[in-house]
Coordinates of C-alpha atoms in Angstrom, one line a residue:
X1 CA 43.0 61.4 -206.9
X2 CA 43.6 58.0 -205.3
X3 CA 42.9 54.6 -206.8
X4 CA 39.8 54.2 -204.7
X5 CA 38.2 57.4 -205.8
X6 CA 38.9 56.5 -209.5
X7 CA 37.2 53.2 -209.1
X8 CA 34.1 54.9 -207.7
X9 CA 34.0 57.5 -210.4
X10 CA 34.1 54.7 -213.1
X11 CA 31.2 53.0 -211.5
X12 CA 29.1 56.1 -211.5
X13 CA 29.6 57.2 -215.1
X14 CA 26.3 58.8 -216.1
X15 CA 24.2 56.9 -218.6
X16 CA 23.8 59.9 -220.9
X17 CA 27.5 59.8 -221.9
X18 CA 28.1 59.2 -225.6
X19 CA 28.3 55.7 -227.0
X20 CA 32.1 55.4 -227.1
X21 CA 32.6 56.3 -223.5
X22 CA 29.8 53.9 -222.4
X23 CA 31.5 51.1 -224.3
X24 CA 34.8 51.9 -222.7
X25 CA 33.1 51.9 -219.3
X26 CA 32.0 48.3 -219.4
X27 CA 34.5 45.5 -218.9
X28 CA 33.6 43.5 -222.0
X29 CA 31.2 43.4 -224.9
X30 CA 28.9 40.8 -223.2
X31 CA 27.8 43.4 -220.6
X32 CA 26.9 45.8 -223.4
X33 CA 24.8 43.2 -225.1
X34 CA 23.0 42.4 -221.8
X35 CA 22.1 46.0 -221.3
X36 CA 20.8 46.4 -224.8
X37 CA 18.6 43.3 -224.4
X38 CA 17.2 44.6 -221.2
X39 CA 16.5 48.0 -222.8
X40 CA 14.6 46.3 -225.6
X41 CA 12.5 44.1 -223.2
X42 CA 11.2 47.2 -221.4
X43 CA 9.9 49.1 -224.4
X44 CA 6.3 47.8 -223.9
X45 CA 5.7 47.0 -220.3
X46 CA 1.9 46.9 -220.8
X47 CA 2.1 44.1 -223.3
X48 CA 4.1 42.1 -220.8
X49 CA 1.2 42.0 -218.3
X50 CA -0.5 38.7 -217.7
X51 CA -3.9 38.3 -219.3
X52 CA -5.7 38.0 -215.9
X53 CA -4.3 41.4 -214.8
X54 CA -5.4 43.0 -218.1
X55 CA -8.9 41.5 -217.7
X56 CA -9.0 42.9 -214.2
X57 CA -8.1 46.4 -215.4
X58 CA -10.7 46.2 -218.2
X59 CA -13.4 45.1 -215.8
X60 CA -13.4 48.6 -214.2
X61 CA -14.5 50.2 -217.5
X62 CA -18.2 51.1 -217.7
X63 CA -18.8 51.7 -221.4
X64 CA -17.9 50.1 -224.7
X65 CA -16.2 53.3 -225.8
X66 CA -13.8 53.2 -222.8
X67 CA -13.1 49.6 -223.5
X68 CA -12.1 50.3 -227.1
X69 CA -10.0 53.4 -226.1
X70 CA -8.1 51.3 -223.6
X71 CA -7.5 48.5 -226.1
X72 CA -5.3 50.7 -228.3
X73 CA -2.7 51.1 -225.5
X74 CA -1.1 47.8 -226.5
X75 CA -0.9 45.5 -229.4
X76 CA -2.1 42.6 -227.3
X77 CA -4.9 44.4 -225.5
X78 CA -7.2 44.7 -228.5
X79 CA -7.5 40.9 -228.8
X80 CA -7.9 40.6 -225.0
X81 CA -11.0 42.7 -225.0
X82 CA -12.8 39.9 -226.7
X83 CA -11.6 37.3 -224.2
X84 CA -12.6 39.3 -221.1
X85 CA -14.4 37.1 -218.6
X86 CA -16.9 39.9 -218.0
X87 CA -19.1 40.9 -220.9
X88 CA -21.5 43.8 -220.4
X89 CA -23.9 44.8 -223.2
X90 CA -26.0 47.6 -221.8
X91 CA -27.7 49.9 -224.3
X92 CA -27.8 52.7 -221.8
X93 CA -24.0 52.7 -221.3
X94 CA -23.6 52.3 -225.1
X95 CA -25.7 55.4 -225.7
X96 CA -23.7 57.4 -223.3
X97 CA -20.5 56.3 -225.0
X98 CA -22.0 57.4 -228.4
X99 CA -23.0 60.7 -226.8
X100 CA -19.5 61.3 -225.6
X101 CA -18.1 60.6 -229.0
X102 CA -20.5 63.1 -230.7
X103 CA -22.7 60.5 -232.5
X104 CA -26.4 61.2 -233.2
X105 CA -27.9 59.5 -230.1
X106 CA -31.2 61.2 -230.7
X107 CA -31.9 58.7 -233.5
X108 CA -33.2 55.5 -231.9
X109 CA -32.6 53.4 -235.0
X110 CA -29.0 54.6 -235.3
X111 CA -28.2 53.7 -231.7
X112 CA -30.0 50.3 -231.9
X113 CA -28.3 49.2 -235.1
X114 CA -24.9 50.1 -233.9
X115 CA -25.5 48.5 -230.5
X116 CA -26.4 45.1 -232.1
X117 CA -23.5 45.4 -234.5
X118 CA -21.2 45.8 -231.5
X119 CA -22.9 42.8 -229.7
X120 CA -22.6 40.6 -232.7
X121 CA -19.0 41.6 -233.5
X122 CA -17.8 41.2 -230.0
X123 CA -19.5 37.8 -229.6
X124 CA -18.1 36.5 -232.8
X125 CA -14.6 37.4 -231.7
X126 CA -15.2 35.9 -228.3
X127 CA -16.3 32.6 -229.9
X128 CA -12.7 32.1 -231.1
X129 CA -11.3 32.4 -227.7
X130 CA -10.7 29.4 -225.5
X131 CA -12.2 30.9 -222.3
X132 CA -15.5 30.9 -220.4
X133 CA -17.5 33.9 -219.1
X134 CA -17.5 34.8 -215.4
X135 CA -20.2 37.5 -215.8
X136 CA -22.5 38.3 -218.7
X137 CA -25.0 41.1 -218.8
X138 CA -27.4 42.1 -221.6
X139 CA -29.9 45.0 -221.4
X140 CA -31.5 46.5 -224.6
X141 CA -34.6 47.4 -226.5
X142 CA -35.7 45.2 -229.4
X143 CA -36.9 47.1 -232.4
X144 CA -36.7 44.6 -235.3
X145 CA -37.2 40.9 -235.7
X146 CA -33.6 40.5 -236.9
X147 CA -32.4 41.5 -233.5
X148 CA -34.0 38.5 -231.9
X149 CA -31.7 36.3 -234.0
X150 CA -28.7 38.3 -232.9
X151 CA -29.5 37.7 -229.3
X152 CA -30.1 34.0 -229.9
X153 CA -26.8 33.7 -231.6
X154 CA -25.0 35.7 -228.9
X155 CA -26.5 33.7 -226.0
X156 CA -25.7 30.4 -227.8
X157 CA -22.0 31.3 -228.0
X158 CA -21.9 32.5 -224.4
X159 CA -23.9 29.7 -222.8
X160 CA -22.0 26.9 -224.6
X161 CA -18.7 28.1 -223.2
X162 CA -20.2 28.2 -219.7
X163 CA -21.0 31.2 -217.5
X164 CA -21.2 31.8 -213.8
X165 CA -23.2 35.0 -213.5
X166 CA -25.9 35.5 -216.2
X167 CA -28.1 38.6 -216.3
X168 CA -30.5 39.5 -219.1
X169 CA -32.8 42.3 -217.9
X170 CA -34.7 45.2 -219.3
X171 CA -35.2 43.5 -222.6
X172 CA -38.0 45.7 -223.8
X173 CA -39.8 45.1 -227.1
X174 CA -41.1 48.0 -229.1
X175 CA -44.7 47.5 -230.2
X176 CA -45.8 45.3 -231.9
X177 CA -42.9 42.9 -231.3
X178 CA -43.5 40.1 -228.8
X179 CA -41.6 39.5 -225.6
X180 CA -38.2 37.8 -226.0
X181 CA -38.1 34.1 -225.1
X182 CA -34.9 32.7 -223.7
X183 CA -33.4 29.8 -225.6
X184 CA -33.6 26.3 -224.1
X185 CA -29.9 26.0 -223.7
X186 CA -30.1 28.3 -220.6
X187 CA -31.6 25.4 -218.7
X188 CA -28.5 23.2 -219.2
X189 CA -25.8 25.5 -217.9
X190 CA -24.8 23.8 -214.7
X191 CA -22.0 26.3 -214.0
X192 CA -24.5 29.1 -213.2
X193 CA -24.3 30.6 -209.7
X194 CA -26.4 33.7 -210.4
X195 CA -29.3 34.0 -212.8
X196 CA -31.2 37.3 -213.3
X197 CA -34.1 37.4 -215.8
X198 CA -36.2 40.5 -216.6
X199 CA -38.8 41.2 -219.2
X200 CA -38.3 37.8 -220.9
X201 CA -40.3 34.6 -221.2
X202 CA -38.7 31.5 -219.7
X203 CA -37.5 28.7 -222.1
X204 CA -40.3 26.8 -223.8
X205 CA -38.9 23.5 -222.6
X206 CA -38.8 24.4 -218.9
X207 CA -41.6 21.9 -218.0
X208 CA -40.2 19.2 -220.2
X209 CA -36.4 19.2 -220.2
X210 CA -34.2 18.4 -217.2
X211 CA -33.1 21.7 -215.6
X212 CA -29.5 21.6 -214.4
X213 CA -29.1 24.5 -212.1
X214 CA -26.9 22.4 -209.7
X215 CA -24.7 25.4 -208.6
X216 CA -27.3 28.2 -208.7
X217 CA -27.3 30.3 -205.5
X218 CA -29.1 33.5 -206.7
X219 CA -32.3 33.5 -208.8
X220 CA -33.9 36.9 -209.7
X221 CA -37.1 37.1 -211.8
X222 CA -38.6 40.5 -212.8
X223 CA -41.7 41.0 -214.9
X224 CA -41.6 37.4 -216.1
X225 CA -44.8 35.5 -216.8
X226 CA -44.7 32.5 -214.5
X227 CA -47.2 30.2 -212.9
X228 CA -47.2 27.9 -209.8
X229 CA -45.8 24.9 -211.6
X230 CA -42.9 27.0 -213.1
X231 CA -42.0 28.2 -209.7
X232 CA -42.0 24.7 -208.4
X233 CA -39.9 23.4 -211.3
X234 CA -37.3 26.1 -211.0
X235 CA -36.8 25.9 -207.2
X236 CA -36.6 22.1 -207.1
X237 CA -33.9 22.3 -209.8
X238 CA -31.7 24.6 -207.5
X239 CA -30.7 22.5 -204.5
X240 CA -28.1 25.2 -203.4
X241 CA -30.4 28.2 -203.8
X242 CA -29.8 30.9 -201.2
X243 CA -31.5 34.0 -202.5
X244 CA -34.8 34.0 -204.5
X245 CA -36.4 37.3 -205.7
X246 CA -39.7 37.5 -207.6
X247 CA -40.4 41.1 -208.6
X248 CA -43.6 42.2 -210.5
X249 CA -44.0 38.8 -212.1
X250 CA -47.6 37.7 -213.0
X251 CA -49.6 34.5 -213.6
X252 CA -49.5 33.0 -210.1
X253 CA -51.6 33.3 -207.0
X254 CA -49.8 30.8 -204.8
X255 CA -46.1 30.9 -204.0
X256 CA -44.7 27.6 -202.8
X257 CA -41.2 26.6 -202.1
X258 CA -40.4 23.3 -200.3
X259 CA -37.4 21.4 -199.0
X260 CA -34.7 24.0 -199.4
X261 CA -31.9 23.6 -196.9
X262 CA -29.8 26.5 -198.0
X263 CA -32.5 29.1 -198.8
X264 CA -31.8 32.3 -196.7
X265 CA -33.7 35.2 -198.3
X266 CA -37.0 35.3 -200.3
X267 CA -38.2 38.7 -201.6
X268 CA -41.6 38.9 -203.3
X269 CA -42.9 42.1 -205.0
X270 CA -46.4 41.7 -206.3
X271 CA -49.0 44.0 -208.0
X272 CA -51.8 41.5 -208.2
X273 CA -53.5 39.2 -205.7
X274 CA -51.3 36.6 -204.0
X275 CA -53.6 34.4 -202.0
X276 CA -51.1 32.1 -200.3
X277 CA -47.4 31.8 -199.5
X278 CA -45.9 28.5 -198.3
X279 CA -42.2 28.2 -197.6
X280 CA -40.5 25.3 -196.1
X281 CA -36.9 26.3 -195.5
X282 CA -35.3 25.7 -192.1
X283 CA -32.5 28.3 -192.7
X284 CA -34.7 31.1 -194.1
X285 CA -33.7 34.3 -192.2
X286 CA -35.3 37.2 -194.2
X287 CA -38.7 37.4 -196.0
X288 CA -39.7 40.6 -197.9
X289 CA -43.3 41.2 -199.1
X290 CA -44.1 44.3 -201.2
X291 CA -47.8 44.7 -202.0
X292 CA -47.9 47.4 -204.8
X293 CA -51.7 47.4 -205.0
X294 CA -52.5 47.2 -201.3
X295 CA -54.3 43.9 -201.7
X296 CA -53.5 42.9 -198.1
X297 CA -51.4 40.2 -196.6
X298 CA -51.9 36.7 -198.1
X299 CA -52.3 33.6 -196.1
X300 CA -48.9 32.6 -194.9
X301 CA -47.4 29.3 -193.7
X302 CA -43.8 29.5 -192.4
X303 CA -44.1 26.9 -189.7
X304 CA -40.7 25.2 -190.5
X305 CA -38.8 28.5 -190.8
X306 CA -37.5 28.7 -187.3
X307 CA -34.6 30.9 -188.2
X308 CA -36.8 33.6 -189.8
X309 CA -35.7 36.6 -187.8
X310 CA -36.4 39.5 -190.3
X311 CA -39.6 40.4 -192.0
X312 CA -40.1 43.4 -194.4
X313 CA -43.6 44.2 -195.3
X314 CA -44.5 47.2 -197.6
X315 CA -48.1 48.0 -198.4
X316 CA -49.1 50.9 -200.6
X317 CA -52.3 53.0 -200.5
X318 CA -55.5 51.2 -201.7
X319 CA -59.1 51.0 -200.6
X320 CA -58.5 47.3 -199.9
X321 CA -55.6 48.0 -197.5
X322 CA -55.9 45.7 -194.5
X323 CA -52.5 45.8 -192.8
X324 CA -51.0 42.9 -191.1
X325 CA -53.3 40.3 -189.4
X326 CA -52.5 37.4 -187.1
X327 CA -48.9 38.6 -186.9
X328 CA -47.8 36.5 -183.9
X329 CA -49.1 33.2 -185.4
X330 CA -47.7 33.8 -188.9
X331 CA -44.3 35.0 -187.7
X332 CA -43.6 33.3 -184.4
X333 CA -39.8 33.9 -184.5
X334 CA -39.5 37.4 -185.9
X335 CA -37.1 39.7 -184.2
X336 CA -36.7 42.5 -186.8
X337 CA -39.7 44.0 -188.5
X338 CA -39.8 46.6 -191.3
X339 CA -43.2 48.1 -192.0
X340 CA -44.4 50.5 -194.6
X341 CA -48.1 51.1 -194.3
X342 CA -50.5 53.6 -196.0
X343 CA -52.4 56.2 -194.0
X344 CA -55.8 54.5 -194.8
X345 CA -55.0 51.0 -193.5
X346 CA -56.8 49.6 -190.5
X347 CA -55.3 49.9 -187.0
X348 CA -52.2 47.9 -186.7
X349 CA -52.0 45.5 -183.8
X350 CA -48.8 43.7 -183.2
X351 CA -48.3 41.3 -180.4
X352 CA -45.1 39.3 -180.2
X353 CA -42.8 38.2 -177.4
X354 CA -39.8 37.9 -179.8
X355 CA -39.8 41.3 -181.5
X356 CA -36.6 43.2 -180.8
X357 CA -36.6 46.0 -183.5
X358 CA -39.3 47.7 -185.5
X359 CA -38.9 50.2 -188.3
X360 CA -42.3 51.8 -189.2
X361 CA -42.8 54.0 -192.3
X362 CA -46.3 55.5 -192.2
X363 CA -48.2 58.8 -192.0
X364 CA -50.8 57.4 -189.7
X365 CA -51.0 58.6 -186.1
X366 CA -48.6 56.8 -183.7
X367 CA -51.3 56.4 -181.1
X368 CA -53.2 54.2 -183.4
X369 CA -50.3 51.8 -183.6
X370 CA -51.1 49.1 -180.9
X371 CA -47.9 47.4 -179.9
X372 CA -47.5 44.6 -177.4
X373 CA -43.8 43.6 -177.5
X374 CA -42.3 43.2 -174.0
X375 CA -38.8 42.5 -175.4
X376 CA -38.8 45.4 -177.9
X377 CA -35.4 47.1 -177.9
X378 CA -35.7 49.6 -180.8
X379 CA -38.7 51.3 -182.4
X380 CA -38.1 53.7 -185.4
X381 CA -40.9 55.8 -186.7
X382 CA -40.6 57.7 -190.0
X383 CA -43.4 59.6 -191.6
X384 CA -41.9 59.9 -195.1
X385 CA -42.9 57.4 -197.9
X386 CA -39.4 56.3 -198.9
X387 CA -38.3 52.8 -198.6
X388 CA -36.7 51.9 -195.2
X389 CA -32.9 51.7 -195.3
X390 CA -31.1 48.6 -193.9
X391 CA -31.5 48.5 -190.2
X392 CA -28.3 49.5 -188.4
X393 CA -28.2 49.0 -184.7
X394 CA -25.7 50.0 -182.1
X395 CA -24.3 46.8 -180.6
X396 CA -23.5 48.8 -177.4
X397 CA -27.1 50.0 -177.1
X398 CA -28.4 48.6 -173.8
X399 CA -31.6 50.6 -173.2
X400 CA -34.9 50.4 -175.0
X401 CA -35.0 53.2 -177.6
X402 CA -37.6 55.0 -179.7
X403 CA -36.6 57.2 -182.7
X404 CA -38.9 59.6 -184.5
X405 CA -37.9 61.0 -187.9
X406 CA -40.4 63.7 -188.9
X407 CA -40.7 65.5 -192.2
X408 CA -44.3 66.6 -192.2
X409 CA -45.4 69.8 -190.3
X410 CA -46.3 69.0 -186.7
X411 CA -47.9 70.9 -183.8
X412 CA -48.4 70.3 -180.1
X413 CA -51.1 67.8 -180.8
X414 CA -48.5 65.5 -182.4
X415 CA -46.6 65.5 -179.2
X416 CA -49.8 64.7 -177.4
X417 CA -50.2 61.6 -179.6
X418 CA -46.5 60.7 -179.0
X419 CA -47.1 60.9 -175.2
X420 CA -50.1 58.6 -175.5
X421 CA -48.1 56.1 -177.5
X422 CA -45.3 56.1 -174.9
X423 CA -47.9 55.3 -172.2
X424 CA -48.7 52.0 -173.7
X425 CA -46.2 50.2 -171.5
X426 CA -43.5 49.8 -174.1
X427 CA -40.8 50.5 -171.6
X428 CA -38.8 53.0 -173.7
X429 CA -35.9 54.7 -171.9
X430 CA -34.3 56.7 -174.7
X431 CA -36.0 59.0 -177.2
X432 CA -34.3 60.3 -180.3
X433 CA -36.2 63.0 -182.1
X434 CA -35.1 64.1 -185.6
X435 CA -37.1 66.8 -187.3
X436 CA -36.7 68.2 -190.8
X437 CA -40.2 69.9 -190.9
X438 CA -41.8 73.0 -189.6
X439 CA -43.4 73.2 -186.2
X440 CA -46.7 75.0 -186.1
X441 CA -46.5 76.6 -182.7
X442 CA -49.5 77.0 -180.4
X443 CA -49.6 79.1 -177.3
X444 CA -51.3 76.6 -174.9
X445 CA -48.9 73.8 -174.3
X446 CA -51.1 72.6 -171.4
X447 CA -53.1 70.5 -173.9
X448 CA -51.0 67.6 -172.8
X449 CA -52.9 66.7 -169.6
X450 CA -50.9 63.5 -169.0
X451 CA -47.9 63.6 -166.7
X452 CA -44.5 63.8 -168.5
X453 CA -43.2 60.4 -169.5
X454 CA -40.1 59.3 -167.5
X455 CA -37.1 58.8 -169.7
X456 CA -33.4 58.3 -169.2
X457 CA -32.3 60.4 -172.2
X458 CA -33.8 62.6 -174.9
X459 CA -31.9 63.6 -178.0
X460 CA -33.2 66.4 -180.3
X461 CA -31.8 67.2 -183.7
X462 CA -33.3 69.7 -186.2
X463 CA -32.3 70.6 -189.7
X464 CA -34.8 73.2 -191.1
X465 CA -36.0 75.3 -188.2
X466 CA -34.1 78.6 -188.6
X467 CA -35.9 80.7 -186.1
X468 CA -35.1 80.7 -182.4
X469 CA -38.7 81.1 -181.1
X470 CA -39.9 78.1 -183.1
X471 CA -36.9 76.0 -182.0
X472 CA -37.7 76.9 -178.3
X473 CA -41.3 75.9 -178.9
X474 CA -40.1 72.4 -180.1
X475 CA -38.0 72.1 -177.0
X476 CA -40.9 73.2 -174.8
X477 CA -43.3 70.7 -176.4
X478 CA -40.8 67.9 -176.1
X479 CA -40.2 68.6 -172.4
X480 CA -43.9 68.8 -171.7
X481 CA -44.2 65.4 -173.2
X482 CA -41.1 63.8 -171.5
X483 CA -39.2 64.1 -168.2
X484 CA -35.7 62.9 -169.0
X485 CA -32.6 62.5 -166.8
X486 CA -30.5 64.0 -169.6
X487 CA -31.0 65.9 -172.8
X488 CA -28.8 66.4 -175.9
X489 CA -29.4 69.2 -178.3
X490 CA -28.0 68.9 -181.8
X491 CA -28.5 71.0 -184.9
X492 CA -27.2 71.3 -188.5
X493 CA -28.0 75.0 -188.5
X494 CA -25.3 76.8 -186.6
X495 CA -27.6 79.9 -186.3
X496 CA -29.8 78.1 -183.8
X497 CA -27.5 76.6 -181.4
X498 CA -24.2 78.4 -181.8
X499 CA -24.8 82.0 -182.7
X500 CA -27.8 82.1 -180.3
X501 CA -26.7 79.2 -178.1
X502 CA -26.8 81.1 -174.8
X503 CA -30.5 81.8 -175.2
X504 CA -31.2 78.1 -176.2
X505 CA -29.1 76.8 -173.3
X506 CA -30.8 79.2 -170.7
X507 CA -34.3 78.1 -171.9
X508 CA -33.5 74.4 -171.8
X509 CA -31.8 74.6 -168.5
X510 CA -34.8 76.4 -167.0
X511 CA -37.3 73.9 -168.4
X512 CA -35.3 71.0 -166.9
X513 CA -35.2 72.7 -163.5
X514 CA -38.9 73.2 -163.6
X515 CA -39.3 69.4 -163.8
X516 CA -37.3 68.9 -160.6
X517 CA -37.0 70.3 -157.1
X518 CA -34.9 73.3 -158.0
X519 CA -33.3 73.3 -154.6
X520 CA -32.2 69.7 -154.8
X521 CA -31.2 69.4 -158.4
X522 CA -28.0 70.5 -160.2
X523 CA -27.6 70.3 -164.0
X524 CA -24.2 69.6 -165.5
X525 CA -23.6 70.9 -169.1
X526 CA -21.3 69.0 -171.4
X527 CA -20.3 70.5 -174.7
X528 CA -18.9 68.2 -177.4
X529 CA -16.9 69.8 -180.2
X530 CA -17.2 68.4 -183.8
X531 CA -13.9 69.8 -184.9
X532 CA -11.6 68.5 -182.2
X533 CA -13.8 65.7 -180.8
X534 CA -13.2 67.0 -177.3
X535 CA -15.7 67.5 -174.4
X536 CA -15.9 70.3 -171.9
X537 CA -17.7 69.9 -168.7
X538 CA -19.4 72.7 -166.8
X539 CA -20.8 72.2 -163.3
X540 CA -23.7 74.7 -163.8
X541 CA -25.2 77.3 -166.0
X542 CA -23.1 80.2 -164.7
X543 CA -19.8 78.4 -165.4
X544 CA -21.0 77.6 -169.0
X545 CA -22.1 81.2 -169.7
X546 CA -18.7 82.5 -168.4
X547 CA -16.8 80.4 -170.9
X548 CA -19.5 80.3 -173.7
X549 CA -17.6 77.7 -175.8
X550 CA -18.1 78.2 -179.6
X551 CA -17.1 76.0 -182.5
X552 CA -18.0 77.0 -186.1
X553 CA -17.9 73.4 -187.3
X554 CA -20.6 72.4 -184.9
X555 CA -21.1 71.1 -181.4
X556 CA -23.7 69.3 -179.3
X557 CA -24.8 70.3 -175.9
X558 CA -25.9 67.8 -173.3
X559 CA -27.7 68.6 -170.0
X560 CA -27.3 66.0 -167.2
X561 CA -29.4 66.2 -164.0
X562 CA -27.5 65.3 -160.9

């Protein structure tokens, strides 16, 4: 073996050799000492992590039990759990933690006593740390008077140190205990950026002391007794307020907010009569009104809110339901409108030159919806009572579009009403029809006496119809109502379109030809595969039937008149 190879072999001596050989392998004793020191330094990597990283890791834990379990990983972590900038005291999460550990969670007193011991102990440890709180959350049920004192003591420690996001909600009091009142110190925390209060009374000194919410951007009040003067006092003390939510609060009939340059969103949920809403905020962009009792729209003054583009109005069934009135004058700049209206409300008349998008949730007939919006770009109709989701629009969409999402059983008369609605000069060019209900077929489709409405494109998607004859009736009714230049069929039930797709395609192809001069019209068929995201083009029905493409993962079929 040459000298070079010997040198290489020495450098690659395995670490698992015995101690004597390892010592001989190093050039001197100092190298051995350095290696030993490095080995000792790596025995507890977790303890070497910076505090902010440990706090970040602990912030992902949802329950107190998980927090305690993680704290035993390292000798330093147990102390750090008390200095975490995010303190979450939620009795629901605490109960789940006890349940996992096998504790008797069926005993309310046992859970409550241990929860407040946990809150008191953690807060006392936190008071010895030289840190402030980024986010604090408290949600519990008060069962004894002594628990009021524990919350007061806890909040006193937290608020004195300063906090950015403060949330105290769902503070329910077991009968006959009174509602918990927040301590006055809350009003002097100038570091607050978010304040959420639920089921609590506001501090007694609210109308006397100077409120110092100089940094507050989000204010959320739920089931809080509050009057007009309190609303005025709170809002004037928050010069940077951006988002203000008042949910199921009581004690006021007028809601007035003035002089807010930064206010962007105001959401008001009310289950009592609100007579008037006055908002002076030049940058307000979204207003939500939810009328739980169906008392009707209050008098509204938003004259200065020239950036108010989105309105959400939800009204629930009540004999007093009146629907929207004076829409154009109350909301002269609205572009996006969300409506949830009961079946028994009066006819809805909307007239607005600025409206671009409407989402309507109602079980009332479409034909009774009187719409005059020459610049309307999207109209979404949903007959189920759930809350409307956030409006998502396709930025590439260039043609006026109507979408119908149907869950109730429908028949040919429903299509007749749809046809009458389309005839109200709304200028729709695209119809998307999504059905998750049953179609009650009728033999005489000629009940629609009006000529078919001209459209650029129709898209039909079904989820629950699992019989071919019923599916064909839906297609027949839709094409009696509309005369499109192209049609796309889509289904989540492979039985309809794929196993029996030739019958569906032949039927649709024939119906489209009936609408045109058969000798002058050709219909191209495009099949889009869901598995490969590829498209296959067929010049006519025969070429399609010869190939009969099939994809078990799903496909959509588009007919294009040429």
